[in-house]
XYZ file of C-alpha atoms in Angstrom:
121
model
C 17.396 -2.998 -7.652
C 16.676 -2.782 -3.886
C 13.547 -2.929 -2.024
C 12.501 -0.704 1.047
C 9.575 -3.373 2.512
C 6.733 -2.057 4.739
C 4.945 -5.368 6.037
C 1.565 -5.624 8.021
C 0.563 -2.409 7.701
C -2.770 -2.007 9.788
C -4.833 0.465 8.406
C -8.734 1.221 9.176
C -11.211 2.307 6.086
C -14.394 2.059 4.843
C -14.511 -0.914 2.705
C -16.814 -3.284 1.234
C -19.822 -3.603 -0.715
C -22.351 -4.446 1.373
C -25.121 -1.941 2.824
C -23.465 -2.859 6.150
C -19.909 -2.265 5.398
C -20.702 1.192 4.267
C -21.039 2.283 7.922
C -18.093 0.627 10.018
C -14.295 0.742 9.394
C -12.665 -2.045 8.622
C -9.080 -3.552 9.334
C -6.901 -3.654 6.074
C -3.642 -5.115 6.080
C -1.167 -4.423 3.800
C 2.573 -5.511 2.148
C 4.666 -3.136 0.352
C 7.650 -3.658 -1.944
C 9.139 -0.178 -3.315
C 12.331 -0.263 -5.443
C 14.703 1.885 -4.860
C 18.254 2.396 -4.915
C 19.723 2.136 -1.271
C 23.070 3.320 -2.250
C 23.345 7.268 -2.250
C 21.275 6.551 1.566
C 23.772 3.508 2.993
C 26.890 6.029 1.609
C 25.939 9.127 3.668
C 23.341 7.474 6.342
C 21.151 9.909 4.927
C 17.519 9.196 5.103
C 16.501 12.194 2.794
C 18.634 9.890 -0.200
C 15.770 7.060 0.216
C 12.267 6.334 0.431
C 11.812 6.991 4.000
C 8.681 4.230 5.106
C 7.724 6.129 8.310
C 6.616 8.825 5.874
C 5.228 6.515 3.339
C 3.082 4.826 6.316
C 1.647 8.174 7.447
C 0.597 8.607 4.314
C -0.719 5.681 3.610
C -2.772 5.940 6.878
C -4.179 9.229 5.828
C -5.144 7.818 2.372
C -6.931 4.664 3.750
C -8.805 7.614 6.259
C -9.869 10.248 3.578
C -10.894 7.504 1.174
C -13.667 5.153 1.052
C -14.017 2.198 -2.103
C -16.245 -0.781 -2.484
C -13.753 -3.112 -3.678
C -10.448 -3.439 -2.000
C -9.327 -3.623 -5.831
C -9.921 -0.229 -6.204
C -8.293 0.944 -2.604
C -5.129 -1.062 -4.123
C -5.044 0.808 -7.290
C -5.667 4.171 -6.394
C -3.174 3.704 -3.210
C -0.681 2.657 -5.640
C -0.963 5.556 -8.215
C -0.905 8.344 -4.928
C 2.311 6.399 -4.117
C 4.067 6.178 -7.164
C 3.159 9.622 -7.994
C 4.008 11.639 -4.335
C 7.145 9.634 -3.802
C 8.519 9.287 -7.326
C 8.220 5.360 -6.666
C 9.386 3.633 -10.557
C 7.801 -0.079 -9.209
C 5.969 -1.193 -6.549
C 4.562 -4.144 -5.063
C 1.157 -3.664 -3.131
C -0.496 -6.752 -1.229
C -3.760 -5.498 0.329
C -5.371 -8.392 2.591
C -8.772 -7.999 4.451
C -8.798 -10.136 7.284
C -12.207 -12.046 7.850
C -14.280 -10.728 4.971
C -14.718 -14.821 4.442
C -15.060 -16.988 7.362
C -13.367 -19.805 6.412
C -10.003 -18.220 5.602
C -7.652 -15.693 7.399
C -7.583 -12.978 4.740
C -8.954 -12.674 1.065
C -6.982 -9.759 -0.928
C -5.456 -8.417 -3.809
C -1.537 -7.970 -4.857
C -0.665 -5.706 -7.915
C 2.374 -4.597 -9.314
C 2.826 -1.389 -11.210
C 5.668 0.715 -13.016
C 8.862 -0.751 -14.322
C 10.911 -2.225 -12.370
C 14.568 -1.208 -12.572
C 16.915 -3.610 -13.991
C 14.388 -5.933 -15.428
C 15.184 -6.637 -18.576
């Protein structure tokens, strides 16, 4: 199995669950981990044979704009299922940090994994 990795992701949402937070965006960083099999791409330096991340970015910017969640929980889950589903993505790993929701650390966050990952036994 191969990975295509999208790291520090900056995206800007409406997040949180506090009166407050329902009225600002808020910065959302997040990790990605999508398996795929770079192969059938690397063999014909075809980027229509892989999961192309600028594409996969966009969309995840337009997801993080059209939606708004109290729980970054939820923004992780539902992000992963439009994922998995839109680009036919068998595993994933998702890491979704918000930076200064607590003041004494840099980020608090979530990571989730879903589908099967190819290979695993």
């Amino acid at each position: 199995m191969d990975l295509v990795l999208i790291e520090s992701l900056g995206v800007d949402t409406v997040i949180g669950v506090y009166d407050w937070e329902r009225t600002i965006t808020q910065r959302l960083v997040l990790d990605l981990a999508l398996a795929t099999d770079v192969r059938p791409a690397a063999a014909d330096d075809d980027i229509a044979l892989t999961l192309d991340y600028a594409d996969i970015s966009e969309r995840i910017e337009a997801f993080a704009a059209a939606h708004d969640f109290a729980l970054v929980e939820t923004f992780a889950e539902r992000l992963a299922d439009t994922l998995r589903e839109e680009f036919g993505i068998a595993w994933l790993r998702l890491t979704v940090r918000k930076p200064g929701a607590v003041p004494a650390a840099a980020a608090v966050g979530v990571q989730i994994e879903r589908g099967a990952r190819p290979g695993a036994a």
